[in-house]
Short mmCIF file of C-alpha atoms in Angstrom, two decimals:
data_model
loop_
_atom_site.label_atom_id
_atom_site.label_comp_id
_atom_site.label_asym_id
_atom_site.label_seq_id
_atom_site.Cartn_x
_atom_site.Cartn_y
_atom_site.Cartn_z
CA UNK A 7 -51.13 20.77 -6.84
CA UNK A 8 -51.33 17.66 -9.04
CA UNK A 9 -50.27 14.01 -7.49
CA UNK A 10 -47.18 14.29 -9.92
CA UNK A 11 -45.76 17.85 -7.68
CA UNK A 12 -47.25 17.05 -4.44
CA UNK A 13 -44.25 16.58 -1.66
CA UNK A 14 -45.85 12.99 -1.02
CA UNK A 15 -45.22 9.97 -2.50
CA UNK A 16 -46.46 7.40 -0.25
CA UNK A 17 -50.28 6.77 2.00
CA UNK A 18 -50.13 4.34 4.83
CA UNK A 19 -53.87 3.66 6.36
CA UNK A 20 -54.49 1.81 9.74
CA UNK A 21 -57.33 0.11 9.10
CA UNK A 22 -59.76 -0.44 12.36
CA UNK A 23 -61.49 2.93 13.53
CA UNK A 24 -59.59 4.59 9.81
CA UNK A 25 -60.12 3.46 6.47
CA UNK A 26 -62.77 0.72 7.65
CA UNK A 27 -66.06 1.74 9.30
CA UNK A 28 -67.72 0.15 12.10
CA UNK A 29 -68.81 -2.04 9.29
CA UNK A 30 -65.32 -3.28 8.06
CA UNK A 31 -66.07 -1.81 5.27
CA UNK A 32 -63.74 0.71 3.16
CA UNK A 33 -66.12 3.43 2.18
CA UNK A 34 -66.98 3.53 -1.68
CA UNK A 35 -65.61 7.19 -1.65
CA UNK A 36 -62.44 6.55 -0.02
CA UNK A 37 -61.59 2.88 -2.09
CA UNK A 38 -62.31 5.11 -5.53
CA UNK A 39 -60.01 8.10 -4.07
CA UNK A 40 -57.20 5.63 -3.46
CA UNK A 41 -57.27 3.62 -6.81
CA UNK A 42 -57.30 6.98 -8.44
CA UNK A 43 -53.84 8.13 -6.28
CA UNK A 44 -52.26 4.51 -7.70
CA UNK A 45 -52.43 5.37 -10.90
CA UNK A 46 -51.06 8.52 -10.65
CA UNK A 47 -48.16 6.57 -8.98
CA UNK A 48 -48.91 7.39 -5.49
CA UNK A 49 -47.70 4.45 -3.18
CA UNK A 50 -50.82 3.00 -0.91
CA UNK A 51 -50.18 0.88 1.85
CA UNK A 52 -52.03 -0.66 5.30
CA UNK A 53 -49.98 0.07 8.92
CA UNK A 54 -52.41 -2.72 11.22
CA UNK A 55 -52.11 -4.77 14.23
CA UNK A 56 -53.86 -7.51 11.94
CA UNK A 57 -52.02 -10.57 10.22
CA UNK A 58 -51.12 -11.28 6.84
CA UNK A 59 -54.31 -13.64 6.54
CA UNK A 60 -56.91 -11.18 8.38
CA UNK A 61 -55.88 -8.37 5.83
CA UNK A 62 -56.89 -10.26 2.71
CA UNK A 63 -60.08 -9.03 2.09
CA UNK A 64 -59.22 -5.58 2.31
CA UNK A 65 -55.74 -6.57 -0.25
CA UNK A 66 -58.38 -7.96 -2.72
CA UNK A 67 -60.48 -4.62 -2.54
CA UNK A 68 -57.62 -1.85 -2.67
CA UNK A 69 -54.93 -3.93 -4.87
CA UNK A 70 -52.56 -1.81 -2.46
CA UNK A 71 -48.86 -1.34 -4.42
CA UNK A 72 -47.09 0.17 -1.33
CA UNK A 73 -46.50 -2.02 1.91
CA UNK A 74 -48.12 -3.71 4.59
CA UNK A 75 -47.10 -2.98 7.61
CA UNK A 76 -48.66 -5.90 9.87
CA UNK A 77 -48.50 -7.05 13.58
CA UNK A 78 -47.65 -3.74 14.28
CA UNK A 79 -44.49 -3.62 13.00
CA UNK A 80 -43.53 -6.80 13.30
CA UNK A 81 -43.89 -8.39 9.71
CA UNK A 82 -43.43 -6.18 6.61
CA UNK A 83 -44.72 -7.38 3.17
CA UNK A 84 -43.14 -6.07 0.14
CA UNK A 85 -45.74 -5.42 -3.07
CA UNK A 86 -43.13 -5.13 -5.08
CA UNK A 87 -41.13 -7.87 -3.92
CA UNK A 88 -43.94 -9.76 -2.99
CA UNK A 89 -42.14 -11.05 0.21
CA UNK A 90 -41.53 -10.37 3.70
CA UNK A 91 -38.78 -7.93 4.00
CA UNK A 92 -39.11 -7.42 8.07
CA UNK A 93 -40.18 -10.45 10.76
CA UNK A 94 -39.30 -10.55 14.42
CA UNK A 95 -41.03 -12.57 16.89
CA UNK A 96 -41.29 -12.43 21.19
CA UNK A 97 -39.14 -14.73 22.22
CA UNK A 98 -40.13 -17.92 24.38
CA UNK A 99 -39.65 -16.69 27.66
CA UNK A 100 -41.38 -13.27 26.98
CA UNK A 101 -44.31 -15.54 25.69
CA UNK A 102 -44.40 -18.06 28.14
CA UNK A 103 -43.95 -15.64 31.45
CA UNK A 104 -46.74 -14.09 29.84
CA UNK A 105 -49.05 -17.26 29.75
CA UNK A 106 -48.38 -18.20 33.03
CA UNK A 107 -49.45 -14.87 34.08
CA UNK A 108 -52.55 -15.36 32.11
CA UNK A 109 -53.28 -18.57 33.62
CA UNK A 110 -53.13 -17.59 37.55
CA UNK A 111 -55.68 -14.28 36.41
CA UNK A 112 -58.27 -16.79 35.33
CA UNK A 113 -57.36 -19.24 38.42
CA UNK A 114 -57.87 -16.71 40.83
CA UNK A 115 -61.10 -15.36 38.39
CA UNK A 116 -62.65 -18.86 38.70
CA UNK A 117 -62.01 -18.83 42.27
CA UNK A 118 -64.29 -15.94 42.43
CA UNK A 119 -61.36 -13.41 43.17
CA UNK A 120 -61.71 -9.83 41.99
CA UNK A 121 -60.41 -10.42 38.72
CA UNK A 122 -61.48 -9.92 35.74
CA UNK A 123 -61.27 -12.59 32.76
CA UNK A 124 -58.69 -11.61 29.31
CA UNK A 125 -59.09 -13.50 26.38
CA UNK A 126 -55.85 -14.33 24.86
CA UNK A 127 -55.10 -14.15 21.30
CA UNK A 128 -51.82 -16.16 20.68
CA UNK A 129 -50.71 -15.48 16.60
CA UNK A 130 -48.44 -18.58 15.77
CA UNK A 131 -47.73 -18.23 12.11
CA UNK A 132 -50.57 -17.73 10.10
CA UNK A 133 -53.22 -19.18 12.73
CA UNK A 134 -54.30 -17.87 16.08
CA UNK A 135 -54.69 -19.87 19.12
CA UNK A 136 -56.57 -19.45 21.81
CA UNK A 137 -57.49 -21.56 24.94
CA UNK A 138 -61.14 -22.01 25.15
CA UNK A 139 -64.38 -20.21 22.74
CA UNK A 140 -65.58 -16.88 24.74
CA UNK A 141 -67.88 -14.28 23.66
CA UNK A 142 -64.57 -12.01 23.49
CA UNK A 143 -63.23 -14.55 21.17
CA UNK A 144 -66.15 -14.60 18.71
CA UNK A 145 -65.98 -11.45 18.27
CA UNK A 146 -62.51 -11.07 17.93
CA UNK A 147 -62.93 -13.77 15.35
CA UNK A 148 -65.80 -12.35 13.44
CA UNK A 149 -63.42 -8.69 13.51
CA UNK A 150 -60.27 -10.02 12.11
CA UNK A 151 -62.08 -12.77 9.67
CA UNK A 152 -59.41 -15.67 10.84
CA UNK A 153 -60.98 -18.52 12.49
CA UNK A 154 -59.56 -19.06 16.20
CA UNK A 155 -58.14 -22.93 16.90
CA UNK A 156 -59.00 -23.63 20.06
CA UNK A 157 -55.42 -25.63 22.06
CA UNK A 158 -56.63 -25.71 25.81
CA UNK A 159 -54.04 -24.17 28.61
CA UNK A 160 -51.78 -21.92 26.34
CA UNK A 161 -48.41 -21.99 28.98
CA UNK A 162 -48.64 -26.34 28.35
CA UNK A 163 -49.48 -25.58 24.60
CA UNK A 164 -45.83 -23.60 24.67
CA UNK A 165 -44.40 -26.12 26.78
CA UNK A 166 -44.92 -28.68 24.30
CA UNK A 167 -44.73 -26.40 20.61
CA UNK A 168 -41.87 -24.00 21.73
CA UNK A 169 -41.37 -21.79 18.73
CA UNK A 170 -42.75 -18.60 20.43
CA UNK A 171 -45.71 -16.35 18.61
CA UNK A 172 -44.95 -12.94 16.75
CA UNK A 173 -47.62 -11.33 19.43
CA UNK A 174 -49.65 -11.89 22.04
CA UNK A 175 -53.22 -9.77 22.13
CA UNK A 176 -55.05 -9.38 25.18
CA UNK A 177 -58.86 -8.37 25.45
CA UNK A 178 -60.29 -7.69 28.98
CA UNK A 179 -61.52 -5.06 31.20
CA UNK A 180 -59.05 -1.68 30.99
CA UNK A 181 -58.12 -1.96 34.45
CA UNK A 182 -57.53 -5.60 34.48
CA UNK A 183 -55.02 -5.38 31.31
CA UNK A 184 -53.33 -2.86 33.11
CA UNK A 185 -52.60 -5.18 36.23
CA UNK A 186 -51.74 -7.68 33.93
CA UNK A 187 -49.25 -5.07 32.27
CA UNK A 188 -47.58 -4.39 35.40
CA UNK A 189 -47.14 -7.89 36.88
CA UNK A 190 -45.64 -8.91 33.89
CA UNK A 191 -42.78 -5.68 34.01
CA UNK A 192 -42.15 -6.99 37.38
CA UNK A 193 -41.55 -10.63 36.05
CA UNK A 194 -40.05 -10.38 32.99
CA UNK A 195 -36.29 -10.08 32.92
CA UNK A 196 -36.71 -8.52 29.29
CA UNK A 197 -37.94 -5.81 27.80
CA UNK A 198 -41.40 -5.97 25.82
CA UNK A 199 -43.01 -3.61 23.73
CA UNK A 200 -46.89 -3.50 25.52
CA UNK A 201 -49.18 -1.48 23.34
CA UNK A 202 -52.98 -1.00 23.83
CA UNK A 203 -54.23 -1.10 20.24
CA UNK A 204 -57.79 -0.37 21.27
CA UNK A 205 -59.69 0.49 24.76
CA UNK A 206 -60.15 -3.16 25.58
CA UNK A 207 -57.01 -4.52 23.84
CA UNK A 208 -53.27 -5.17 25.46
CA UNK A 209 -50.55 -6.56 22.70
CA UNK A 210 -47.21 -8.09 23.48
CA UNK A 211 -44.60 -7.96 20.75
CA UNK A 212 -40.66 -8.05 20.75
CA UNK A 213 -39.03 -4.56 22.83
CA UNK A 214 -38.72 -1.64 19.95
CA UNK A 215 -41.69 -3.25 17.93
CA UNK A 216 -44.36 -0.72 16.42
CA UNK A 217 -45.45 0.83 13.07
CA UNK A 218 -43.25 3.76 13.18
CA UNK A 219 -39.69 1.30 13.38
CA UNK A 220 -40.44 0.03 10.22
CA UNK A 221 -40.52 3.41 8.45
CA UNK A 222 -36.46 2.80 7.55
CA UNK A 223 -36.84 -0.40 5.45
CA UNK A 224 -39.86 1.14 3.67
CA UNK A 225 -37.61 4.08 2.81
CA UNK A 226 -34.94 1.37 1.94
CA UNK A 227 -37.84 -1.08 -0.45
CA UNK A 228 -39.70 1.68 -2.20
CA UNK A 229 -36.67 4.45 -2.12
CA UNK A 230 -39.35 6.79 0.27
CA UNK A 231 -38.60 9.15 2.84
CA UNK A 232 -40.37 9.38 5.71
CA UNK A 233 -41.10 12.56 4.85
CA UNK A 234 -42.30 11.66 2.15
CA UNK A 235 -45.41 9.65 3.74
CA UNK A 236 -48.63 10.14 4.65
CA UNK A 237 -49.97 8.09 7.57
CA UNK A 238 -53.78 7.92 8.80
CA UNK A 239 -54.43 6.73 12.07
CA UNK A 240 -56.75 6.67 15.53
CA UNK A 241 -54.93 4.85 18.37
CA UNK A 242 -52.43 4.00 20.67
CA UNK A 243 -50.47 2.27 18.10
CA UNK A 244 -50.21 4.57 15.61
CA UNK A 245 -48.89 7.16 17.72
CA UNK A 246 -45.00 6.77 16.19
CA UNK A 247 -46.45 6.07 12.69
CA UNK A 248 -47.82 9.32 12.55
CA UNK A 249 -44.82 11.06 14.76
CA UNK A 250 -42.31 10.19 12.55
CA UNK A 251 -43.95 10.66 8.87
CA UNK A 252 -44.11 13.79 6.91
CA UNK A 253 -47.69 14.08 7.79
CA UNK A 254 -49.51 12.43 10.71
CA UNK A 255 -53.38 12.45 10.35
CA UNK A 256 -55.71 11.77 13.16
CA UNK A 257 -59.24 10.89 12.76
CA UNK A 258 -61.84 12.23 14.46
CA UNK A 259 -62.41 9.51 16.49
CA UNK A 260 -59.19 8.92 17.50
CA UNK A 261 -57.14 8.69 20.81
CA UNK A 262 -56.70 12.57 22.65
CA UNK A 263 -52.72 11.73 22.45
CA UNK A 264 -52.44 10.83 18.64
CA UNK A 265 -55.00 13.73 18.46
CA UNK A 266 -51.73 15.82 20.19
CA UNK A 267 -49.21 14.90 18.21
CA UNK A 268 -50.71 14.46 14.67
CA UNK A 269 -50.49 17.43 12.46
CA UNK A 270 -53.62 17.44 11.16
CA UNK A 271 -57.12 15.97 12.17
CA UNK A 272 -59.85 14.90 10.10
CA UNK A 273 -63.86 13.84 10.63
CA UNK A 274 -65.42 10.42 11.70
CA UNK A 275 -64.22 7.25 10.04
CA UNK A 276 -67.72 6.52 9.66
CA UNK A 277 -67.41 9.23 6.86
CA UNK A 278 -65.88 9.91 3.67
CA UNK A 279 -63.47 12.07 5.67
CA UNK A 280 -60.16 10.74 3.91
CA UNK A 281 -61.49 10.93 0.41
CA UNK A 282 -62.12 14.82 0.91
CA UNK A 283 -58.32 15.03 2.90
CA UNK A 284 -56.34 13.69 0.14
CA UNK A 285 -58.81 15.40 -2.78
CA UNK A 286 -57.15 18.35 -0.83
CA UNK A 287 -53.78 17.49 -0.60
CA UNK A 288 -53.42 16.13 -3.88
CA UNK A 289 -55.71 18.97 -5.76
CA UNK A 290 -58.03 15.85 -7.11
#
């Protein structure tokens, strides 16, 4: 089967724990694979929690034509268009109930209570704000390649700039997030999407929010059914990504549940595990 009679028209890569290894590195194998696919006029695109600005890199390298999903669904860049053709943000009460939250946790953490401390990554625009330098935050910073701005309390930052962020990311201790998670249900009189990304990582976006939502304006940009995509993944927030494409690929590292639902797993993405997958599907 060549790329020109293969039932697939579009690849959409998560990019932590799939196409990048531990290194953040796109394996030689893999990046020649993909070039190879675009000029056949296979689509290529990214489906990642990360921003526009922590993606760059990795844009520079691949010279992806298809889109980038981003946020986890809750920005959508356009190659073609070269614009944002999806944006939707929390809105100020879902991001400032969730700050105040944040802020009793450490209280009662400094007070020597039994809880743990969460870092807080707060993406306002382009920049991400947190409220004091941590060793979760430098390494959050050194993973995503964006330098963090430092504001102080984040509820009184709010307060004061009240345009509200397009997420929130927690990073803390699994069963801390998850007492987080259910405090804030209890408070919050609206709905929020709350999707752990990784083991260690809790993100707050707008109710409905993920990668698999934005599946009907990439059919609508690139004229693509979802059927018509292939979507790599290994966590949590892949899981409707690679539900609701024509074929969901697990890694071999990835989450049991996406490993449940995909229809087909692969090796380590420490390996050149895709490369051999789509030489495969596409009879390279």
């Amino acid at each position: 089967m060549s790329a020109s009679t293969s039932p697939f028209r579009m690849i959409l890569f998560d990019l932590d724990g799939t196409l990048l290894k531990e290194s953040r590195e796109i394996s030689a194998k893999n990046l020649r694979t993909l070039k190879a696919l675009m000029d056949r006029g296979i689509k290529v695109g990214l489906a990642t929690g990360r921003s526009y600005r922590s993606v760059q890199p990795y844009v520079q390298q691949l010279q992806p034509n298809g889109p980038l999903i981003l946020f986890n669904g809750a920005k959508v860049w356009c190659t073609t268009r070269q614009e944002f053709i999806y944006e939707n943000t929390l809105s100020f009460e879902q991001a400032y109930i969730a700050m105040k939250l944040i802020r009793e946790f450490d209280e009662e953490h400094a007070a020597g209570g039994d809880i743990s401390d969460i870092h807080v990554n707060f993406y306002a625009g382009n920049d991400v704000l947190i409220s004091r330098k941590t060793p979760r935050s430098i390494e959050s910073e050194i993973k995503d390649g964006v330098p963090h701005t430092v504001v102080g309390d984040l509820a009184a930052y709010l307060e004061n700039n009240p345009k509200p962020p397009v997420k929130i990311m927690l990073i803390g201790d699994p069963a801390t997030l998850n007492l987080f998670k259910a405090e804030y249900v209890r408070r919050s009189p609206e709905p929020t999407s709350l999707i752990h990304s990784e083991w260690n990582y809790l993100e707050l976006m707008q109710n409905g929010i993920n990668k698999g939502q934005t599946l009907k304006r990439i059919e609508q940009s690139y004229g693509c059914d979802a059927r018509e995509i292939i979507a790599f993944g290994d966590n949590l927030n892949d899981l409707d990504l690679i539900r609701f494409t024509g074929l969901g690929v697990a890694m071999g590292n990835a989450h049991d549940d996406l490993k449940a639902i995909a229809k087909r797993t692969i090796g380590h993405h420490e390996t050149d595990t895709i490369h051999e997958f789509l030489s495969e599907v596409f009879a390279l």
